CSV table of N, CA and C and ligand atoms in Angstrom, one decimal:
chain,number,residue,atom,x,y,z
A,1,UNK,N,4.0,8.4,0.1
A,1,UNK,CA,3.7,9.5,1.1
A,1,UNK,C,2.6,9.0,2.0
A,2,UNK,N,2.5,9.5,3.2
A,2,UNK,CA,1.2,9.3,4.0
A,2,UNK,C,0.7,10.7,4.2
A,3,UNK,N,-0.6,10.8,3.8
A,3,UNK,CA,-1.2,12.2,3.8
A,3,UNK,C,-1.9,12.3,5.1
A,4,UNK,N,-1.2,12.3,6.2
A,4,UNK,CA,-1.8,12.2,7.6
A,4,UNK,C,-2.7,13.3,7.9
A,5,UNK,N,-2.5,14.5,7.2
A,5,UNK,CA,-3.4,15.6,7.5
A,5,UNK,C,-4.8,15.3,7.0
A,6,UNK,N,-5.0,14.3,6.2
A,6,UNK,CA,-6.3,14.1,5.5
A,6,UNK,C,-7.3,13.3,6.3
A,7,UNK,N,-6.8,12.2,7.0
A,7,UNK,CA,-7.8,11.3,7.5
A,7,UNK,C,-7.6,11.0,9.0
A,8,UNK,N,-8.4,10.2,9.6
A,8,UNK,CA,-8.3,9.9,11.0
A,8,UNK,C,-7.0,9.0,11.2
A,9,UNK,N,-6.9,8.5,12.5
A,9,UNK,CA,-5.6,7.8,12.7
A,9,UNK,C,-5.8,6.3,12.6
A,10,UNK,N,-7.0,5.7,12.7
A,10,UNK,CA,-7.2,4.3,12.6
A,10,UNK,C,-8.6,4.0,12.2
A,11,UNK,N,-8.8,2.7,11.7
A,11,UNK,CA,-10.2,2.2,11.4
A,11,UNK,C,-10.9,1.9,12.7
A,12,UNK,N,-12.2,2.0,12.7
A,12,UNK,CA,-12.9,1.6,13.9
A,12,UNK,C,-13.6,0.2,13.8
A,13,UNK,N,-12.9,-0.6,13.0
A,13,UNK,CA,-13.4,-2.0,12.8
A,13,UNK,C,-12.2,-2.9,12.5
A,14,UNK,N,-12.3,-4.2,12.7
A,14,UNK,CA,-11.1,-5.0,12.4
A,14,UNK,C,-11.2,-5.8,11.2
A,15,UNK,N,-12.4,-5.8,10.5
A,15,UNK,CA,-12.6,-6.5,9.2
A,15,UNK,C,-12.7,-5.4,8.2
A,16,UNK,N,-11.7,-5.4,7.3
A,16,UNK,CA,-11.7,-4.3,6.2
A,16,UNK,C,-11.8,-5.0,4.9
A,17,UNK,N,-12.5,-4.3,4.0
A,17,UNK,CA,-12.7,-4.8,2.6
A,17,UNK,C,-11.8,-4.0,1.7
A,18,UNK,N,-11.3,-4.6,0.6
A,18,UNK,CA,-10.5,-3.9,-0.4
A,18,UNK,C,-11.0,-4.4,-1.8
A,19,UNK,N,-10.8,-3.4,-2.7
A,19,UNK,CA,-11.2,-3.7,-4.1
A,19,UNK,C,-10.1,-3.3,-5.0
A,20,UNK,N,-9.8,-4.1,-6.0
A,20,UNK,CA,-8.7,-3.7,-7.0
A,20,UNK,C,-9.4,-3.2,-8.2
A,21,UNK,N,-9.1,-1.9,-8.6
A,21,UNK,CA,-9.7,-1.3,-9.7
A,21,UNK,C,-8.8,-1.5,-10.9
A,22,UNK,N,-8.2,-0.4,-11.4
A,22,UNK,CA,-7.3,-0.5,-12.6
A,22,UNK,C,-6.1,-1.3,-12.3
A,23,UNK,N,-5.7,-2.2,-13.2
A,23,UNK,CA,-4.5,-3.0,-13.0
A,23,UNK,C,-3.3,-2.5,-13.8
A,24,UNK,N,-2.2,-3.0,-13.5
A,24,UNK,CA,-1.0,-2.7,-14.4
A,24,UNK,C,-0.9,-3.8,-15.4
A,25,UNK,N,-0.3,-3.5,-16.6
A,25,UNK,CA,-0.1,-4.5,-17.6
A,25,UNK,C,1.3,-5.2,-17.4
A,26,UNK,N,2.0,-4.8,-16.3
A,26,UNK,CA,3.3,-5.5,-16.1
A,26,UNK,C,3.2,-6.9,-15.6
A,27,UNK,N,2.1,-7.2,-15.0
A,27,UNK,CA,1.9,-8.5,-14.4
A,27,UNK,C,0.5,-9.1,-14.8
A,28,UNK,N,0.4,-10.4,-14.8
A,28,UNK,CA,-0.9,-11.0,-15.0
A,28,UNK,C,-1.9,-10.6,-13.9
A,29,UNK,N,-3.2,-10.5,-14.2
A,29,UNK,CA,-4.1,-10.0,-13.2
A,29,UNK,C,-4.1,-10.9,-11.9
A,30,UNK,N,-4.1,-12.2,-12.1
A,30,UNK,CA,-4.1,-13.0,-10.9
A,30,UNK,C,-2.8,-13.0,-10.1
A,31,UNK,N,-1.7,-12.6,-10.8
A,31,UNK,CA,-0.5,-12.3,-10.0
A,31,UNK,C,-0.7,-11.1,-9.2
A,32,UNK,N,-1.2,-10.0,-9.7
A,32,UNK,CA,-1.5,-8.8,-9.0
A,32,UNK,C,-2.4,-9.2,-7.8
A,33,UNK,N,-3.5,-9.9,-8.1
A,33,UNK,CA,-4.4,-10.3,-7.0
A,33,UNK,C,-3.7,-11.0,-5.9
A,34,UNK,N,-2.9,-11.9,-6.2
A,34,UNK,CA,-2.2,-12.7,-5.1
A,34,UNK,C,-1.2,-11.9,-4.4
A,35,UNK,N,-0.5,-11.0,-5.1
A,35,UNK,CA,0.5,-10.2,-4.4
A,35,UNK,C,-0.1,-9.2,-3.5
A,36,UNK,N,-1.3,-8.6,-3.9
A,36,UNK,CA,-2.0,-7.7,-3.1
A,36,UNK,C,-2.6,-8.4,-1.8
A,37,UNK,N,-3.1,-9.6,-2.1
A,37,UNK,CA,-3.6,-10.4,-0.9
A,37,UNK,C,-2.5,-10.8,0.0
A,38,UNK,N,-1.3,-11.1,-0.5
A,38,UNK,CA,-0.1,-11.4,0.3
A,38,UNK,C,0.3,-10.2,1.1
A,39,UNK,N,0.3,-9.0,0.5
A,39,UNK,CA,0.7,-7.8,1.2
A,39,UNK,C,-0.3,-7.5,2.4
A,40,UNK,N,-1.6,-7.7,2.2
A,40,UNK,CA,-2.6,-7.6,3.3
A,40,UNK,C,-2.3,-8.6,4.4
A,41,UNK,N,-2.0,-9.8,3.9
A,41,UNK,CA,-1.8,-10.9,4.9
A,41,UNK,C,-0.6,-10.7,5.8
A,42,UNK,N,0.4,-9.9,5.3
A,42,UNK,CA,1.5,-9.5,6.1
A,42,UNK,C,1.1,-8.8,7.4
A,43,UNK,N,0.1,-7.9,7.2
A,43,UNK,CA,-0.4,-7.2,8.4
A,43,UNK,C,-1.5,-8.0,9.1
A,44,UNK,N,-2.2,-8.8,8.5
A,44,UNK,CA,-3.2,-9.7,9.1
A,44,UNK,C,-2.5,-10.6,10.1
A,45,UNK,N,-1.4,-11.2,9.7
A,45,UNK,CA,-0.7,-12.2,10.5
A,45,UNK,C,-0.1,-11.5,11.8
A,46,UNK,N,0.2,-10.2,11.7
A,46,UNK,CA,0.9,-9.5,12.8
A,46,UNK,C,-0.1,-8.8,13.7
A,47,UNK,N,-1.4,-8.9,13.4
A,47,UNK,CA,-2.4,-8.1,14.1
A,47,UNK,C,-3.7,-8.9,14.2
A,48,UNK,N,-4.7,-8.2,14.7
A,48,UNK,CA,-6.1,-8.8,14.8
A,48,UNK,C,-6.9,-8.4,13.6
A,49,UNK,N,-6.3,-7.9,12.5
A,49,UNK,CA,-7.0,-7.4,11.4
A,49,UNK,C,-7.3,-8.5,10.4
A,50,UNK,N,-8.5,-8.4,9.7
A,50,UNK,CA,-8.8,-9.3,8.6
A,50,UNK,C,-9.2,-8.5,7.4
A,51,UNK,N,-8.7,-9.0,6.2
A,51,UNK,CA,-9.0,-8.3,5.0
A,51,UNK,C,-9.8,-9.2,4.1
A,52,UNK,N,-10.9,-8.6,3.5
A,52,UNK,CA,-11.8,-9.3,2.6
A,52,UNK,C,-11.8,-8.6,1.3
A,53,UNK,N,-11.6,-9.4,0.2
A,53,UNK,CA,-11.7,-8.8,-1.1
A,53,UNK,C,-13.1,-8.5,-1.5
A,54,UNK,N,-13.4,-7.4,-2.1
A,54,UNK,CA,-14.8,-7.0,-2.5
A,54,UNK,C,-14.7,-6.6,-3.9
A,55,UNK,N,-15.9,-6.8,-4.6
A,55,UNK,CA,-16.0,-6.3,-6.0
A,55,UNK,C,-17.0,-5.2,-6.1
A,56,UNK,N,-17.4,-4.7,-5.0
A,56,UNK,CA,-18.4,-3.6,-5.0
A,56,UNK,C,-17.6,-2.2,-4.8
A,57,UNK,N,-18.3,-1.2,-5.2
A,57,UNK,CA,-17.6,0.1,-5.1
A,57,UNK,C,-17.4,0.7,-3.7
A,58,UNK,N,-18.1,0.1,-2.7
A,58,UNK,CA,-18.0,0.7,-1.4
A,58,UNK,C,-17.0,0.0,-0.5
A,59,UNK,N,-16.0,-0.6,-1.1
A,59,UNK,CA,-15.0,-1.2,-0.3
A,59,UNK,C,-14.2,-0.1,0.5
A,60,UNK,N,-13.7,-0.5,1.6
A,60,UNK,CA,-12.9,0.4,2.5
A,60,UNK,C,-11.7,0.9,1.7
A,61,UNK,N,-10.9,0.0,1.2
A,61,UNK,CA,-9.6,0.3,0.6
A,61,UNK,C,-9.7,0.0,-0.9
A,62,UNK,N,-9.5,1.1,-1.7
A,62,UNK,CA,-9.5,0.9,-3.2
A,62,UNK,C,-8.0,0.9,-3.6
A,63,UNK,N,-7.7,-0.2,-4.4
A,63,UNK,CA,-6.3,-0.3,-4.8
A,63,UNK,C,-6.3,-0.2,-6.3
A,64,UNK,N,-5.4,0.8,-6.8
A,64,UNK,CA,-5.4,1.0,-8.3
A,64,UNK,C,-4.0,1.4,-8.8
A,65,UNK,N,-3.8,1.0,-10.0
A,65,UNK,CA,-2.6,1.5,-10.7
A,65,UNK,C,-2.9,2.6,-11.6
A,66,UNK,N,-2.3,3.7,-11.5
A,66,UNK,CA,-2.6,5.0,-12.2
A,66,UNK,C,-1.3,5.7,-12.6
A,67,UNK,N,-1.4,6.7,-13.5
A,67,UNK,CA,-0.2,7.5,-13.8
A,67,UNK,C,-0.5,9.0,-13.7
A,68,UNK,N,0.5,9.8,-13.5
A,68,UNK,CA,0.5,11.2,-13.5
A,68,UNK,C,-0.8,11.7,-12.8
A,69,UNK,N,-1.5,12.7,-13.5
A,69,UNK,CA,-2.7,13.2,-12.9
A,69,UNK,C,-3.8,12.1,-12.8
A,70,UNK,N,-4.4,11.8,-11.6
A,70,UNK,CA,-5.3,10.7,-11.6
A,70,UNK,C,-6.5,11.0,-10.7
A,71,UNK,N,-6.8,12.3,-10.4
A,71,UNK,CA,-8.0,12.6,-9.7
A,71,UNK,C,-7.9,12.9,-8.3
A,72,UNK,N,-6.7,12.9,-7.8
A,72,UNK,CA,-6.5,13.4,-6.4
A,72,UNK,C,-5.4,14.5,-6.5
A,73,UNK,N,-5.1,15.0,-5.3
A,73,UNK,CA,-4.2,16.2,-5.3
A,73,UNK,C,-2.7,15.8,-5.5
A,74,UNK,N,-2.4,14.5,-5.7
A,74,UNK,CA,-1.1,14.0,-5.7
A,74,UNK,C,-0.7,13.3,-7.0
A,75,UNK,N,-0.6,14.0,-8.1
A,75,UNK,CA,-0.2,13.4,-9.4
A,75,UNK,C,1.1,12.6,-9.3
A,76,UNK,N,1.2,11.5,-10.0
A,76,UNK,CA,2.5,10.8,-10.0
A,76,UNK,C,3.5,11.4,-11.0
A,77,UNK,N,4.7,10.9,-11.0
A,77,UNK,CA,5.8,11.7,-11.6
A,77,UNK,C,6.6,10.9,-12.7
A,78,UNK,N,6.0,9.9,-13.3
A,78,UNK,CA,6.7,9.1,-14.3
A,78,UNK,C,7.6,8.1,-13.6
A,79,UNK,N,8.5,7.5,-14.4
A,79,UNK,CA,9.3,6.4,-13.9
A,79,UNK,C,10.2,6.9,-12.7
A,80,UNK,N,10.4,6.0,-11.8
A,80,UNK,CA,11.2,6.3,-10.6
A,80,UNK,C,10.5,7.4,-9.8
A,81,UNK,N,11.3,8.1,-8.9
A,81,UNK,CA,10.7,9.1,-8.0
A,81,UNK,C,9.7,8.4,-7.1
A,82,UNK,N,8.5,9.0,-7.0
A,82,UNK,CA,7.5,8.5,-6.1
A,82,UNK,C,6.9,7.2,-6.8
A,83,UNK,N,6.8,6.2,-6.0
A,83,UNK,CA,6.3,4.9,-6.5
A,83,UNK,C,4.8,4.6,-6.3
A,84,UNK,N,4.3,5.2,-5.2
A,84,UNK,CA,3.0,4.9,-4.7
A,84,UNK,C,2.6,5.8,-3.6
A,85,UNK,N,1.3,5.9,-3.3
A,85,UNK,CA,0.9,6.6,-2.1
A,85,UNK,C,-0.4,6.0,-1.5
A,86,UNK,N,-0.7,6.2,-0.3
A,86,UNK,CA,-1.9,5.7,0.3
A,86,UNK,C,-2.5,6.8,1.3
A,87,UNK,N,-3.8,6.8,1.4
A,87,UNK,CA,-4.5,7.7,2.3
A,87,UNK,C,-4.7,7.1,3.7
A,88,UNK,N,-4.7,7.9,4.7
A,88,UNK,CA,-4.9,7.4,6.1
A,88,UNK,C,-6.4,6.8,6.2
A,89,UNK,N,-6.6,6.0,7.2
A,89,UNK,CA,-8.0,5.5,7.4
A,89,UNK,C,-9.1,6.6,7.4
A,90,UNK,N,-10.2,6.2,6.9
A,90,UNK,CA,-11.3,7.2,6.9
A,90,UNK,C,-12.3,6.9,5.8
A,91,UNK,N,-13.4,7.6,5.7
A,91,UNK,CA,-14.4,7.4,4.7
A,91,UNK,C,-13.9,7.8,3.3
A,92,UNK,N,-14.6,7.5,2.3
A,92,UNK,CA,-14.2,7.9,0.9
A,92,UNK,C,-12.8,7.5,0.5
A,93,UNK,N,-12.0,8.5,0.3
A,93,UNK,CA,-10.6,8.3,-0.2
A,93,UNK,C,-9.7,7.6,0.9
A,94,UNK,N,-10.2,7.7,2.1
A,94,UNK,CA,-9.4,7.1,3.2
A,94,UNK,C,-9.0,5.6,2.9
A,95,UNK,N,-7.8,5.3,3.1
A,95,UNK,CA,-7.3,4.0,2.9
A,95,UNK,C,-6.9,3.7,1.5
A,96,UNK,N,-7.4,4.5,0.5
A,96,UNK,CA,-7.2,4.2,-0.9
A,96,UNK,C,-5.7,4.2,-1.2
A,97,UNK,N,-5.3,3.3,-2.0
A,97,UNK,CA,-3.8,3.1,-2.3
A,97,UNK,C,-3.6,3.1,-3.8
A,98,UNK,N,-2.7,4.0,-4.2
A,98,UNK,CA,-2.4,4.2,-5.7
A,98,UNK,C,-1.0,3.8,-6.0
A,99,UNK,N,-0.8,3.0,-7.0
A,99,UNK,CA,0.6,2.6,-7.5
A,99,UNK,C,0.8,3.4,-8.8
A,100,UNK,N,2.0,3.9,-8.9
A,100,UNK,CA,2.4,4.6,-10.2
A,100,UNK,C,2.7,3.6,-11.3
A,101,UNK,N,1.8,3.6,-12.3
A,101,UNK,CA,2.0,2.6,-13.3
A,101,UNK,C,3.1,3.0,-14.3
A,102,UNK,N,3.8,4.1,-14.1
A,102,UNK,CA,4.9,4.4,-14.9
A,102,UNK,C,6.1,3.6,-14.5
A,103,UNK,N,6.0,2.9,-13.3
A,103,UNK,CA,7.1,2.1,-12.8
A,103,UNK,C,6.9,0.7,-13.5
A,104,UNK,N,8.0,-0.1,-13.4
A,104,UNK,CA,7.9,-1.5,-13.9
A,104,UNK,C,7.7,-2.4,-12.7
A,105,UNK,N,6.4,-2.9,-12.5
A,105,UNK,CA,6.0,-3.7,-11.4
A,105,UNK,C,6.3,-5.2,-11.6
A,106,UNK,N,7.0,-5.8,-10.6
A,106,UNK,CA,7.4,-7.2,-10.8
A,106,UNK,C,7.1,-8.0,-9.5
A,107,UNK,N,7.2,-9.3,-9.5
A,107,UNK,CA,7.1,-10.1,-8.4
A,107,UNK,C,8.5,-10.5,-7.9
A,108,UNK,N,9.5,-10.0,-8.5
A,108,UNK,CA,10.9,-10.4,-8.1
A,108,UNK,C,11.8,-9.3,-7.7
A,109,UNK,N,13.1,-9.5,-8.1
A,109,UNK,CA,14.1,-8.5,-7.7
A,109,UNK,C,14.3,-7.4,-8.7
A,110,UNK,N,13.8,-7.6,-9.9
A,110,UNK,CA,14.0,-6.5,-10.9
A,110,UNK,C,12.8,-5.5,-10.7
A,111,UNK,N,12.9,-4.3,-11.4
A,111,UNK,CA,11.9,-3.3,-11.4
A,111,UNK,C,11.5,-3.0,-9.9
A,112,UNK,N,10.2,-2.8,-9.7
A,112,UNK,CA,9.7,-2.5,-8.4
A,112,UNK,C,8.9,-3.6,-7.9
A,113,UNK,N,9.3,-4.2,-6.7
A,113,UNK,CA,8.6,-5.4,-6.2
A,113,UNK,C,7.3,-5.0,-5.6
A,114,UNK,N,6.2,-5.5,-6.2
A,114,UNK,CA,4.8,-5.1,-5.8
A,114,UNK,C,4.5,-5.5,-4.4
A,115,UNK,N,4.9,-6.6,-4.0
A,115,UNK,CA,4.6,-7.1,-2.6
A,115,UNK,C,5.2,-6.1,-1.6
A,116,UNK,N,6.5,-5.8,-1.8
A,116,UNK,CA,7.2,-4.9,-0.8
A,116,UNK,C,6.5,-3.5,-0.8
A,117,UNK,N,6.2,-2.9,-2.0
A,117,UNK,CA,5.6,-1.6,-2.0
A,117,UNK,C,4.2,-1.6,-1.4
A,118,UNK,N,3.5,-2.6,-1.8
A,118,UNK,CA,2.1,-2.7,-1.3
A,118,UNK,C,2.0,-2.9,0.2
A,119,UNK,N,2.9,-3.7,0.7
A,119,UNK,CA,2.9,-3.9,2.2
A,119,UNK,C,3.2,-2.5,2.9
A,120,UNK,N,4.1,-1.7,2.3
A,120,UNK,CA,4.4,-0.4,2.9
A,120,UNK,C,3.2,0.5,2.8
A,121,UNK,N,2.6,0.5,1.6
A,121,UNK,CA,1.4,1.4,1.4
A,121,UNK,C,0.2,1.0,2.3
A,122,UNK,N,0.0,-0.3,2.5
A,122,UNK,CA,-1.1,-0.8,3.3
A,122,UNK,C,-0.8,-0.4,4.8
A,123,UNK,N,0.4,-0.3,5.2
A,123,UNK,CA,0.8,0.2,6.5
A,123,UNK,C,0.2,1.6,6.7
A,124,UNK,N,0.4,2.4,5.7
A,124,UNK,CA,-0.2,3.8,5.7
A,124,UNK,C,-1.7,3.7,5.7
A,125,UNK,N,-2.3,2.8,4.9
A,125,UNK,CA,-3.8,2.7,4.8
A,125,UNK,C,-4.4,2.3,6.1
A,126,UNK,N,-3.6,1.7,7.0
A,126,UNK,CA,-4.0,1.2,8.3
A,126,UNK,C,-3.8,2.3,9.3
A,127,UNK,N,-3.0,3.3,9.0
A,127,UNK,CA,-2.8,4.4,10.0
A,127,UNK,C,-1.3,4.6,10.4
A,128,UNK,N,-0.4,3.8,9.9
A,128,UNK,CA,1.0,3.9,10.3
A,128,UNK,C,1.7,5.0,9.6
A,129,UNK,N,2.6,5.7,10.3
A,129,UNK,CA,3.4,6.7,9.7
A,129,UNK,C,4.8,6.2,9.3
A,130,UNK,N,5.7,7.0,8.7
A,130,UNK,CA,7.0,6.5,8.4
A,130,UNK,C,7.8,6.3,9.6
A,131,UNK,N,8.9,5.4,9.4
A,131,UNK,CA,9.8,5.1,10.5
A,131,UNK,C,11.2,5.6,10.1
A,132,UNK,N,12.0,6.0,11.1
A,132,UNK,CA,13.4,6.4,10.7
A,132,UNK,C,14.3,5.2,10.8
A,133,UNK,N,13.8,4.0,11.1
A,133,UNK,CA,14.6,2.8,11.3
A,133,UNK,C,14.6,2.1,9.9
A,134,UNK,N,15.8,2.0,9.3
A,134,UNK,CA,16.0,1.4,8.0
A,134,UNK,C,15.5,0.0,7.9
A,135,UNK,N,15.4,-0.7,9.0
A,135,UNK,CA,14.9,-2.1,9.0
A,135,UNK,C,13.4,-2.1,9.0
A,136,UNK,N,12.7,-1.0,9.2
A,136,UNK,CA,11.3,-1.0,9.3
A,136,UNK,C,10.7,-1.0,7.9
A,137,UNK,N,9.6,-1.7,7.7
A,137,UNK,CA,8.9,-1.7,6.4
A,137,UNK,C,8.4,-0.3,6.1
A,138,UNK,N,8.2,0.5,7.1
A,138,UNK,CA,7.7,1.9,7.0
A,138,UNK,C,8.8,3.0,6.8
A,139,UNK,N,10.0,2.5,6.4
A,139,UNK,CA,11.1,3.4,6.1
A,139,UNK,C,10.7,4.1,4.7
A,140,UNK,N,11.0,5.4,4.6
A,140,UNK,CA,10.4,6.1,3.4
A,140,UNK,C,11.1,5.8,2.1
A,141,UNK,N,12.2,5.0,2.0
A,141,UNK,CA,12.7,4.8,0.7
A,141,UNK,C,12.7,3.3,0.4
A,142,UNK,N,12.5,3.0,-0.9
A,142,UNK,CA,12.3,1.6,-1.4
A,142,UNK,C,13.6,0.8,-1.4
A,143,UNK,N,13.5,-0.4,-0.9
A,143,UNK,CA,14.7,-1.3,-1.0
A,143,UNK,C,14.2,-2.7,-1.3
A,144,UNK,N,14.6,-3.2,-2.6
A,144,UNK,CA,14.1,-4.5,-3.0
A,144,UNK,C,14.5,-5.6,-2.2
A,145,UNK,N,15.7,-5.5,-1.6
A,145,UNK,CA,16.3,-6.6,-0.8
A,145,UNK,C,15.4,-7.0,0.3
A,146,UNK,N,14.5,-6.1,0.7
A,146,UNK,CA,13.7,-6.3,1.9
A,146,UNK,C,12.7,-7.5,1.7
A,147,UNK,N,12.5,-7.9,0.5
A,147,UNK,CA,11.3,-8.8,0.2
A,147,UNK,C,11.4,-10.1,1.1
A,148,UNK,N,12.5,-10.4,1.7
A,148,UNK,CA,12.5,-11.6,2.6
A,148,UNK,C,11.7,-11.4,3.8
A,149,UNK,N,12.3,-10.7,4.8
A,149,UNK,CA,11.6,-10.5,6.1
A,149,UNK,C,10.9,-9.1,6.1
A,150,UNK,N,9.6,-9.0,5.7
A,150,UNK,CA,9.0,-7.7,5.5
A,150,UNK,C,8.9,-6.9,6.8
A,151,UNK,N,8.2,-7.5,7.8
A,151,UNK,CA,8.0,-6.6,9.0
A,151,UNK,C,9.1,-6.7,10.0
A,152,UNK,N,9.5,-5.5,10.5
A,152,UNK,CA,10.4,-5.5,11.6
A,152,UNK,C,9.6,-5.6,12.9
A,153,UNK,N,10.3,-5.9,14.0
A,153,UNK,CA,9.7,-5.9,15.3
A,153,UNK,C,8.9,-4.6,15.5
A,154,UNK,N,9.6,-3.5,15.1
A,154,UNK,CA,9.0,-2.2,15.3
A,154,UNK,C,7.6,-2.1,14.6
A,155,UNK,N,7.5,-2.7,13.4
A,155,UNK,CA,6.3,-2.6,12.7
A,155,UNK,C,5.2,-3.4,13.4
A,156,UNK,N,5.6,-4.6,13.9
A,156,UNK,CA,4.6,-5.4,14.6
A,156,UNK,C,4.1,-4.7,15.9
A,157,UNK,N,5.0,-4.1,16.6
A,157,UNK,CA,4.7,-3.3,17.8
A,157,UNK,C,3.7,-2.2,17.4
A,158,UNK,N,4.1,-1.4,16.4
A,158,UNK,CA,3.3,-0.3,16.0
A,158,UNK,C,1.9,-0.6,15.5
A,159,UNK,N,1.7,-1.7,14.8
A,159,UNK,CA,0.4,-2.1,14.3
A,159,UNK,C,-0.5,-2.5,15.5
A,160,UNK,N,0.1,-3.2,16.4
A,160,UNK,CA,-0.6,-3.7,17.6
A,160,UNK,C,-0.9,-2.6,18.6
A,161,UNK,N,-0.1,-1.5,18.5
A,161,UNK,CA,-0.4,-0.3,19.4
A,161,UNK,C,-1.6,0.4,18.8
A,162,UNK,N,-1.9,0.2,17.5
A,162,UNK,CA,-3.0,0.9,16.9
A,162,UNK,C,-4.3,0.1,16.9
A,163,UNK,N,-4.2,-1.2,16.8
A,163,UNK,CA,-5.4,-2.0,16.8
A,163,UNK,C,-5.4,-3.1,17.9
B,201,LIG,C1,12.7,4.6,-5.5
B,201,LIG,N1,11.8,5.6,-5.0
B,201,LIG,C2,11.7,5.8,-3.6
B,201,LIG,O1,12.3,5.2,-2.8
B,201,LIG,C3,10.7,6.9,-3.3
B,201,LIG,N2,9.9,6.5,-2.2
B,201,LIG,C4,8.6,6.2,-2.4
B,201,LIG,O2,8.1,6.2,-3.5
B,201,LIG,C5,7.8,5.8,-1.1
B,201,LIG,C6,7.3,4.4,-1.2
B,201,LIG,C7,8.4,3.3,-1.1
B,201,LIG,C8,9.0,3.4,0.3
B,201,LIG,C9,7.8,2.0,-1.3
B,201,LIG,C10,6.7,6.9,-1.1
B,201,LIG,N3,5.8,6.6,0.1
B,201,LIG,O3,6.4,6.9,1.3
B,201,LIG,C11,4.6,6.1,0.0
B,201,LIG,O4,4.0,5.8,1.0
B,201,LIG,C12,11.4,8.3,-3.0
B,201,LIG,C13,12.3,8.1,-1.7
B,201,LIG,C14,12.3,8.7,-4.2
B,201,LIG,C15,10.4,9.3,-2.7
B,202,LIG,ZN1,5.3,5.8,2.8
B,203,LIG,ZN1,-3.4,9.1,-5.9
């Protein structure tokens, strides 16, 4: 989901920090680290944005794997259903990205592909809304086959219209 009613529409800086909090046990930590970094680089390559990993609590974007009730107004729902959500740009919870750890997270075609889902969520964390174009990364339903060419032209146009 993108909770657009909560935050502003864009960050007012081009260098953003992110921190990974709670991990999933479905993947090795450094696999999660590299998939998250790759998902950010999808957007960095298509725009003027730069992402820097931080280990301090005041990072712009907090990335976490959580289940069910987890401290915001949007509890997860167990396996399948909602896979993840991210908050629009802004202070505090703004930009924060949560993955439902009741899913089975993978780096491949089985389960839920973390790179594909993270790239979608980070689009929201940067201020993008959903697209009605099934080819867009910001289409509201998950499709594992997408993992090849992540961004559509529309996604590149939209991120550059924002930054
Ligand atoms: C398999 N389950 C789905 O396809 C579900 N879709 C999602 O969980 C979206 C994330 C995908 C697109 C990575 C939620 N979203 O928009 C977050 O920003 C449902 C369509 C069932 C809601
Ligand atoms: Zn979404
Ligand atoms: Zn959440």
